[in-house]
Amino acid sequence: MNIGAIKNTNSNKILFHSIIWTFFILTSLIQFYESPFRINNDFYVQWATGIVLFYLNYFYLVPVLLLEKKYWLYFVFVFALILVFMVIRINYFIPEFRHLRPRGMMPPPEDMKFMYKGERVRAAMGKQPLFFKIGPSLFYILIITISAIIRTLSEFYNNQQNKLIAETHRTNTELIYLRKQTNPHFLFNSLNSIYSLAHKKSDLVPDAIVTLSELMRYMLYETDNKTVALEKEINYIQNYIELQKLRLNDIEDIVVNVHGNTKNKFIEPLLLISFVENAFKYGTDYKGAAHVKIKIFILEDNLDFWIENTIESYVKDPDNSGIGLVNIQSRLDLLYPNAHELNITQDNQYYRVHLNLNLDKIQTAIN
């Protein structure tokens, strides 16, 4: 947030608080509607000290003492402030106390307008009812309570927002890292395919390079977005498969079926390619024959992705094997929490993956 935005936000807060206080003060003046001359200085002192107490509690006492669990110190300060304000008002501003005289003495006639008949008698007797001694302090107690509640809720909300921002930042950083892992992993496999063609001095090398350039263009210009069109993602997978076909001797068992409407559907970029890479990596035999079957079903916002490949004799590298699958599982957990189901099964002949994905439930907190 820039400095101008901060200043604008602070100005809005000041204006909002000013309007709220003006509303409450004007509302409290309703009681004097029929007798405006009954408004005395204590009315203004009450609200002035109440506002001071509100912000002193809001900006200092609550965050420094109450939220830090210094409860006794907090209540001592609150009691002391209320006591100070009450002493000032009792001695100088509240008419019922200011006109209190020793027993047997009546207050001056000019001050009689501030007192009801009942209070005159009590003043003459040198006594005051308990309410007049503790009643005004209830206003401060209410102010303190409201101020403490507002500040506590505000701190809770800000903490939750900060946690959300931190979590979003962490998630974005992790996703960027996972995407960067995907790109070199894909490029390494693709270059291996082209190298295989070049090693055989195949005339298909130029076609493979053109196909690879299309794939790289997609990766460079489309995958920086949070989501991509499902149609483009499927087209990317099909281009990758075409690149793999160029290096294989037998492609009869490579089947791709797409059913459903891909229009106006979006998905996390490069989410499915790791499954396809693994299928060709482990489903191709030494003769250059591959058995890879892919089925994609789209029904409304639901995506069903099936892929099957044979299990050929292949010596796995324990340090690098399964990187793509771990990557995609992490991304699914981050992007589609509680909105995906991934099942991987394996027998003596086939390796199968089934991913069910709710395309509409991608994590919206990640920007």
Tab-separated table of C-alpha atoms in Angstrom:
chain	number	residue	atom	x	y	z
A	1	MET	CA	0.000	0.000	0.000
A	2	ASN	CA	1.471	3.380	-1.015
A	3	ILE	CA	1.666	6.487	1.181
A	4	GLY	CA	-1.269	8.167	-0.582
A	5	ALA	CA	-3.508	5.163	0.039
A	6	ILE	CA	-2.490	5.058	3.720
A	7	LYS	CA	-3.285	8.755	4.153
A	8	ASN	CA	-6.644	8.295	2.449
A	9	THR	CA	-7.460	5.341	4.707
A	10	ASN	CA	-6.523	7.314	7.852
A	11	SER	CA	-8.644	10.268	6.707
A	12	ASN	CA	-11.615	7.967	6.201
A	13	LYS	CA	-11.150	6.516	9.691
A	14	ILE	CA	-11.034	9.970	11.279
A	15	LEU	CA	-14.155	11.034	9.387
A	16	PHE	CA	-15.961	7.829	10.369
A	17	HIS	CA	-15.099	8.226	14.066
A	18	SER	CA	-16.114	11.873	13.999
A	19	ILE	CA	-19.512	10.993	12.534
A	20	ILE	CA	-20.072	8.232	15.108
A	21	TRP	CA	-19.223	10.478	18.085
A	22	THR	CA	-21.359	13.306	16.696
A	23	PHE	CA	-24.278	10.901	16.341
A	24	PHE	CA	-24.014	9.667	19.942
A	25	ILE	CA	-23.632	13.167	21.385
A	26	LEU	CA	-26.591	14.503	19.427
A	27	THR	CA	-28.628	11.472	20.459
A	28	SER	CA	-27.877	12.147	24.114
A	29	LEU	CA	-29.105	15.731	23.666
A	30	ILE	CA	-32.631	14.481	23.002
A	31	GLN	CA	-33.263	14.369	26.755
A	32	PHE	CA	-32.860	18.162	26.835
A	33	TYR	CA	-35.211	18.780	23.914
A	34	GLU	CA	-37.935	20.378	26.027
A	35	SER	CA	-35.561	22.121	28.456
A	36	PRO	CA	-32.376	23.112	26.605
A	37	PHE	CA	-31.367	25.456	29.430
A	38	ARG	CA	-30.821	22.448	31.685
A	39	ILE	CA	-27.641	21.559	29.765
A	40	ASN	CA	-24.764	22.259	32.100
A	41	ASN	CA	-20.997	22.149	31.748
A	42	ASP	CA	-20.858	18.622	33.127
A	43	PHE	CA	-22.567	17.351	29.971
A	44	TYR	CA	-19.654	18.559	27.830
A	45	VAL	CA	-17.047	17.415	30.347
A	46	GLN	CA	-18.629	13.979	30.491
A	47	TRP	CA	-18.380	13.477	26.736
A	48	ALA	CA	-14.919	15.049	26.468
A	49	THR	CA	-13.483	12.821	29.193
A	50	GLY	CA	-15.408	9.830	27.782
A	51	ILE	CA	-13.823	10.296	24.349
A	52	VAL	CA	-10.377	10.699	25.906
A	53	LEU	CA	-10.912	7.537	27.952
A	54	PHE	CA	-12.144	5.634	24.890
A	55	TYR	CA	-9.040	6.326	22.792
A	56	LEU	CA	-6.620	6.024	25.701
A	57	ASN	CA	-8.051	2.577	26.333
A	58	TYR	CA	-8.206	1.734	22.621
A	59	PHE	CA	-4.678	2.773	21.644
A	60	TYR	CA	-2.762	2.058	24.843
A	61	LEU	CA	-4.419	0.165	27.685
A	62	VAL	CA	-5.918	-2.687	25.660
A	63	PRO	CA	-2.969	-3.472	23.335
A	64	VAL	CA	-0.219	-2.839	25.896
A	65	LEU	CA	-1.839	-4.288	29.009
A	66	LEU	CA	-5.036	-6.262	28.390
A	67	LEU	CA	-3.923	-8.164	25.282
A	68	GLU	CA	-0.565	-8.815	26.903
A	69	LYS	CA	-2.446	-10.494	29.781
A	70	LYS	CA	-1.426	-7.882	32.350
A	71	TYR	CA	-4.930	-7.961	33.736
A	72	TRP	CA	-4.332	-6.532	37.220
A	73	LEU	CA	-2.310	-3.620	35.893
A	74	TYR	CA	-4.962	-2.949	33.267
A	75	PHE	CA	-7.802	-2.799	35.804
A	76	VAL	CA	-5.730	-0.626	38.153
A	77	PHE	CA	-5.154	1.913	35.376
A	78	VAL	CA	-8.807	1.847	34.324
A	79	PHE	CA	-10.009	2.318	37.908
A	80	ALA	CA	-7.533	5.149	38.483
A	81	LEU	CA	-8.611	7.003	35.324
A	82	ILE	CA	-12.298	6.673	36.134
A	83	LEU	CA	-11.605	7.856	39.691
A	84	VAL	CA	-9.660	10.910	38.473
A	85	PHE	CA	-12.381	11.909	36.024
A	86	MET	CA	-15.084	11.424	38.656
A	87	VAL	CA	-13.238	13.527	41.235
A	88	ILE	CA	-12.907	16.352	38.700
A	89	ARG	CA	-16.561	16.197	37.779
A	90	ILE	CA	-17.839	15.857	41.365
A	91	ASN	CA	-15.834	18.807	42.608
A	92	TYR	CA	-16.284	21.170	39.713
A	93	PHE	CA	-19.078	20.220	37.330
A	94	ILE	CA	-21.854	17.977	38.696
A	95	PRO	CA	-24.471	20.348	40.184
A	96	GLU	CA	-25.821	17.860	42.722
A	97	PHE	CA	-22.385	17.622	44.336
A	98	ARG	CA	-21.154	21.121	43.620
A	99	HIS	CA	-24.021	22.597	45.604
A	100	LEU	CA	-23.690	20.230	48.489
A	101	ARG	CA	-23.610	22.231	51.729
A	102	PRO	CA	-23.124	21.336	55.385
A	103	ARG	CA	-26.095	19.970	57.286
A	104	GLY	CA	-28.831	22.550	57.816
A	105	MET	CA	-27.669	24.953	55.094
A	106	MET	CA	-29.716	25.488	51.931
A	107	PRO	CA	-28.035	26.146	48.573
A	108	PRO	CA	-28.176	29.641	47.033
A	109	PRO	CA	-31.445	30.493	45.237
A	110	GLU	CA	-29.703	30.926	41.846
A	111	ASP	CA	-28.551	27.291	41.990
A	112	MET	CA	-31.935	25.862	42.840
A	113	LYS	CA	-32.759	25.431	39.114
A	114	PHE	CA	-30.219	22.613	38.844
A	115	MET	CA	-31.913	20.561	41.528
A	116	TYR	CA	-35.103	18.614	41.834
A	117	LYS	CA	-37.216	18.990	44.962
A	118	GLY	CA	-36.014	15.648	46.265
A	119	GLU	CA	-32.366	16.636	45.860
A	120	ARG	CA	-32.944	19.967	47.652
A	121	VAL	CA	-34.091	18.166	50.750
A	122	ARG	CA	-31.175	15.739	50.628
A	123	ALA	CA	-28.728	18.592	50.074
A	124	ALA	CA	-30.165	20.410	53.033
A	125	MET	CA	-29.605	17.299	55.071
A	126	GLY	CA	-26.033	17.040	53.792
A	127	LYS	CA	-26.684	13.642	52.134
A	128	GLN	CA	-26.670	12.306	48.579
A	129	PRO	CA	-28.291	9.077	47.298
A	130	LEU	CA	-25.874	6.278	46.344
A	131	PHE	CA	-26.867	6.505	42.673
A	132	PHE	CA	-25.517	10.044	42.378
A	133	LYS	CA	-22.196	8.835	43.749
A	134	ILE	CA	-21.705	5.871	41.414
A	135	GLY	CA	-24.170	6.607	38.566
A	136	PRO	CA	-21.892	8.893	36.504
A	137	SER	CA	-19.120	6.283	36.610
A	138	LEU	CA	-21.368	3.828	34.744
A	139	PHE	CA	-20.926	5.981	31.652
A	140	TYR	CA	-17.145	5.485	31.839
A	141	ILE	CA	-17.523	1.773	32.450
A	142	LEU	CA	-19.667	1.532	29.318
A	143	ILE	CA	-17.117	3.525	27.319
A	144	ILE	CA	-14.279	1.283	28.557
A	145	THR	CA	-16.226	-1.868	27.727
A	146	ILE	CA	-17.116	-0.757	24.210
A	147	SER	CA	-13.567	0.408	23.534
A	148	ALA	CA	-12.067	-2.869	24.797
A	149	ILE	CA	-14.469	-4.994	22.732
A	150	ILE	CA	-13.849	-3.028	19.542
A	151	ARG	CA	-10.055	-3.115	19.952
A	152	THR	CA	-10.015	-6.819	20.845
A	153	LEU	CA	-12.158	-7.745	17.835
A	154	SER	CA	-10.059	-5.477	15.635
A	155	GLU	CA	-6.840	-7.169	16.786
A	156	PHE	CA	-8.371	-10.600	16.225
A	157	TYR	CA	-9.473	-9.641	12.717
A	158	ASN	CA	-6.068	-8.129	11.874
A	159	ASN	CA	-4.272	-11.215	13.178
A	160	GLN	CA	-6.485	-13.459	11.075
A	161	GLN	CA	-5.873	-11.284	8.019
A	162	ASN	CA	-2.113	-11.303	8.608
A	163	LYS	CA	-2.147	-15.073	8.980
A	164	LEU	CA	-4.125	-15.384	5.755
A	165	ILE	CA	-1.717	-13.076	3.915
A	166	ALA	CA	1.285	-14.976	5.251
A	167	GLU	CA	-0.274	-18.317	4.327
A	168	THR	CA	-1.171	-17.036	0.855
A	169	HIS	CA	2.364	-15.742	0.366
A	170	ARG	CA	3.798	-19.060	1.518
A	171	THR	CA	1.455	-20.975	-0.781
A	172	ASN	CA	2.274	-18.765	-3.769
A	173	THR	CA	5.984	-19.184	-3.128
A	174	GLU	CA	5.579	-22.936	-2.921
A	175	LEU	CA	3.502	-23.044	-6.113
A	176	ILE	CA	6.082	-20.982	-7.979
A	177	TYR	CA	8.754	-23.403	-6.800
A	178	LEU	CA	6.674	-26.404	-7.906
A	179	ARG	CA	5.993	-24.868	-11.310
A	180	LYS	CA	9.675	-24.184	-11.812
A	181	GLN	CA	10.318	-27.820	-11.002
A	182	THR	CA	7.809	-28.873	-13.655
A	183	ASN	CA	9.371	-26.847	-16.475
A	184	PRO	CA	12.912	-28.289	-16.408
A	185	HIS	CA	11.512	-31.751	-15.740
A	186	PHE	CA	9.354	-31.511	-18.854
A	187	LEU	CA	12.137	-29.952	-20.933
A	188	PHE	CA	14.569	-32.696	-19.927
A	189	ASN	CA	12.159	-35.414	-21.077
A	190	SER	CA	11.359	-33.608	-24.329
A	191	LEU	CA	15.014	-33.100	-25.191
A	192	ASN	CA	15.589	-36.782	-24.553
A	193	SER	CA	12.934	-37.552	-27.164
A	194	ILE	CA	14.545	-35.240	-29.725
A	195	TYR	CA	17.973	-36.637	-28.916
A	196	SER	CA	16.632	-40.122	-29.621
A	197	LEU	CA	15.447	-38.983	-33.040
A	198	ALA	CA	18.716	-37.218	-33.793
A	199	HIS	CA	20.690	-40.270	-32.718
A	200	LYS	CA	18.765	-42.304	-35.289
A	201	LYS	CA	19.321	-39.504	-37.851
A	202	SER	CA	15.585	-39.336	-38.326
A	203	ASP	CA	14.007	-36.932	-40.787
A	204	LEU	CA	11.443	-36.170	-38.087
A	205	VAL	CA	13.852	-34.046	-36.056
A	206	PRO	CA	12.643	-30.733	-37.602
A	207	ASP	CA	9.021	-31.656	-36.856
A	208	ALA	CA	9.981	-32.536	-33.288
A	209	ILE	CA	11.733	-29.195	-32.835
A	210	VAL	CA	8.692	-27.321	-34.181
A	211	THR	CA	6.414	-29.230	-31.812
A	212	LEU	CA	8.745	-28.539	-28.904
A	213	SER	CA	8.752	-24.831	-29.768
A	214	GLU	CA	4.949	-24.820	-29.583
A	215	LEU	CA	5.108	-26.483	-26.199
A	216	MET	CA	7.702	-24.007	-24.938
A	217	ARG	CA	5.662	-21.071	-26.216
A	218	TYR	CA	2.707	-22.296	-24.175
A	219	MET	CA	4.857	-22.720	-21.084
A	220	LEU	CA	6.408	-19.282	-21.415
A	221	TYR	CA	3.326	-17.206	-22.208
A	222	GLU	CA	0.349	-19.052	-20.731
A	223	THR	CA	1.434	-20.664	-17.492
A	224	ASP	CA	2.221	-17.487	-15.538
A	225	ASN	CA	-1.493	-17.037	-14.961
A	226	LYS	CA	-3.310	-18.556	-12.031
A	227	THR	CA	-5.439	-20.650	-14.393
A	228	VAL	CA	-5.485	-21.433	-18.097
A	229	ALA	CA	-8.257	-22.492	-20.423
A	230	LEU	CA	-8.821	-26.233	-20.159
A	231	GLU	CA	-8.927	-26.396	-23.949
A	232	LYS	CA	-5.378	-25.023	-24.167
A	233	GLU	CA	-4.130	-27.375	-21.473
A	234	ILE	CA	-5.541	-30.403	-23.291
A	235	ASN	CA	-4.066	-29.158	-26.565
A	236	TYR	CA	-0.703	-28.850	-24.814
A	237	ILE	CA	-0.952	-32.484	-23.637
A	238	GLN	CA	-1.838	-33.631	-27.163
A	239	ASN	CA	1.181	-31.772	-28.599
A	240	TYR	CA	3.400	-33.457	-26.054
A	241	ILE	CA	1.996	-36.845	-27.070
A	242	GLU	CA	2.643	-36.041	-30.740
A	243	LEU	CA	6.246	-35.271	-29.848
A	244	GLN	CA	6.570	-38.635	-28.122
A	245	LYS	CA	5.062	-40.431	-31.096
A	246	LEU	CA	7.807	-39.094	-33.348
A	247	ARG	CA	10.443	-41.109	-31.518
A	248	LEU	CA	8.459	-44.334	-31.106
A	249	ASN	CA	8.344	-47.274	-33.477
A	250	ASP	CA	4.886	-48.545	-32.480
A	251	ILE	CA	2.163	-46.041	-31.580
A	252	GLU	CA	-0.869	-48.245	-32.113
A	253	ASP	CA	-1.611	-48.472	-28.405
A	254	ILE	CA	-1.429	-44.726	-27.793
A	255	VAL	CA	-5.017	-43.538	-27.441
A	256	VAL	CA	-6.386	-40.169	-26.312
A	257	ASN	CA	-10.132	-39.625	-25.902
A	258	VAL	CA	-11.669	-36.331	-24.778
A	259	HIS	CA	-15.402	-36.158	-24.043
A	260	GLY	CA	-17.430	-33.172	-22.952
A	261	ASN	CA	-17.416	-29.426	-23.396
A	262	THR	CA	-14.078	-27.737	-22.670
A	263	LYS	CA	-15.331	-24.223	-23.397
A	264	ASN	CA	-15.215	-21.727	-20.525
A	265	LYS	CA	-13.464	-24.245	-18.270
A	266	PHE	CA	-10.198	-23.377	-16.508
A	267	ILE	CA	-7.522	-25.356	-14.723
A	268	GLU	CA	-4.185	-24.878	-12.993
A	269	PRO	CA	-1.546	-24.901	-15.789
A	270	LEU	CA	0.702	-27.930	-16.261
A	271	LEU	CA	-1.272	-29.898	-13.703
A	272	LEU	CA	-1.722	-33.136	-15.677
A	273	ILE	CA	1.472	-33.297	-17.710
A	274	SER	CA	3.452	-35.177	-15.053
A	275	PHE	CA	1.064	-38.139	-15.309
A	276	VAL	CA	1.511	-38.178	-19.087
A	277	GLU	CA	5.308	-37.938	-18.829
A	278	ASN	CA	5.426	-40.849	-16.400
A	279	ALA	CA	3.163	-42.928	-18.655
A	280	PHE	CA	5.536	-42.587	-21.600
A	281	LYS	CA	8.617	-42.919	-19.443
A	282	TYR	CA	7.581	-46.216	-17.862
A	283	GLY	CA	5.154	-47.476	-20.499
A	284	THR	CA	7.604	-47.676	-23.424
A	285	ASP	CA	9.475	-50.923	-24.003
A	286	TYR	CA	12.928	-51.419	-25.438
A	287	LYS	CA	11.487	-51.946	-28.945
A	288	GLY	CA	10.006	-48.460	-28.982
A	289	ALA	CA	6.420	-49.579	-28.465
A	290	ALA	CA	4.214	-47.775	-25.939
A	291	HIS	CA	0.901	-48.588	-24.356
A	292	VAL	CA	-0.651	-45.344	-23.097
A	293	LYS	CA	-4.381	-44.745	-22.915
A	294	ILE	CA	-5.813	-41.417	-21.789
A	295	LYS	CA	-9.475	-40.590	-21.208
A	296	ILE	CA	-10.713	-37.145	-20.233
A	297	PHE	CA	-14.369	-36.607	-19.328
A	298	ILE	CA	-15.765	-33.131	-18.635
A	299	LEU	CA	-19.223	-32.814	-17.129
A	300	GLU	CA	-20.157	-29.275	-16.058
A	301	ASP	CA	-17.366	-28.254	-13.648
A	302	ASN	CA	-16.162	-31.779	-12.993
A	303	LEU	CA	-13.087	-33.250	-14.681
A	304	ASP	CA	-12.376	-36.993	-14.776
A	305	PHE	CA	-8.862	-37.812	-15.934
A	306	TRP	CA	-7.853	-41.436	-16.543
A	307	ILE	CA	-4.458	-42.627	-17.732
A	308	GLU	CA	-3.119	-46.156	-18.067
A	309	ASN	CA	0.246	-47.491	-19.141
A	310	THR	CA	1.960	-50.825	-19.113
A	311	ILE	CA	4.767	-51.470	-16.656
A	312	GLU	CA	7.936	-52.240	-18.565
A	313	SER	CA	11.303	-53.278	-17.234
A	314	TYR	CA	12.853	-50.027	-16.161
A	315	VAL	CA	15.545	-49.353	-13.604
A	316	LYS	CA	14.352	-46.467	-11.459
A	317	ASP	CA	16.659	-43.762	-10.225
A	318	PRO	CA	15.857	-43.606	-6.487
A	319	ASP	CA	16.970	-39.953	-6.297
A	320	ASN	CA	14.804	-38.676	-9.161
A	321	SER	CA	12.026	-41.200	-9.523
A	322	GLY	CA	8.546	-39.945	-8.685
A	323	ILE	CA	9.446	-36.237	-8.561
A	324	GLY	CA	6.611	-35.366	-10.930
A	325	LEU	CA	3.985	-37.274	-8.929
A	326	VAL	CA	5.082	-35.745	-5.630
A	327	ASN	CA	4.983	-32.350	-7.311
A	328	ILE	CA	1.450	-32.758	-8.628
A	329	GLN	CA	0.153	-34.137	-5.321
A	330	SER	CA	1.522	-31.061	-3.529
A	331	ARG	CA	-0.075	-28.731	-6.045
A	332	LEU	CA	-3.418	-30.501	-5.799
A	333	ASP	CA	-3.355	-30.164	-2.016
A	334	LEU	CA	-2.575	-26.459	-2.277
A	335	LEU	CA	-4.903	-25.535	-5.124
A	336	TYR	CA	-7.828	-27.921	-4.784
A	337	PRO	CA	-8.176	-28.746	-1.085
A	338	ASN	CA	-11.201	-30.992	-0.524
A	339	ALA	CA	-11.999	-30.640	-4.230
A	340	HIS	CA	-10.027	-33.490	-5.754
A	341	GLU	CA	-9.635	-37.229	-5.480
A	342	LEU	CA	-6.491	-38.952	-6.732
A	343	ASN	CA	-6.286	-42.737	-6.971
A	344	ILE	CA	-3.207	-44.576	-8.206
A	345	THR	CA	-3.287	-48.344	-8.649
A	346	GLN	CA	-0.742	-50.796	-9.917
A	347	ASP	CA	-0.694	-54.497	-10.693
A	348	ASN	CA	1.757	-56.765	-12.469
A	349	GLN	CA	0.932	-55.353	-15.879
A	350	TYR	CA	-0.623	-51.894	-15.642
A	351	TYR	CA	-0.169	-48.621	-13.839
A	352	ARG	CA	-3.370	-46.582	-13.612
A	353	VAL	CA	-4.136	-43.065	-12.442
A	354	HIS	CA	-7.602	-41.612	-11.890
A	355	LEU	CA	-8.001	-37.944	-10.957
A	356	ASN	CA	-11.386	-36.441	-10.230
A	357	LEU	CA	-11.257	-32.666	-10.020
A	358	ASN	CA	-13.799	-29.947	-9.343
A	359	LEU	CA	-12.543	-27.203	-11.647
A	360	ASP	CA	-14.701	-24.560	-9.974
A	361	LYS	CA	-13.152	-25.081	-6.548
A	362	ILE	CA	-9.627	-23.866	-7.173
A	363	GLN	CA	-8.287	-22.104	-4.085
A	364	THR	CA	-9.366	-18.477	-4.521
A	365	ALA	CA	-7.030	-17.158	-1.817
A	366	ILE	CA	-4.062	-17.743	-4.071
A	367	ASN	CA	-3.481	-14.730	-6.293
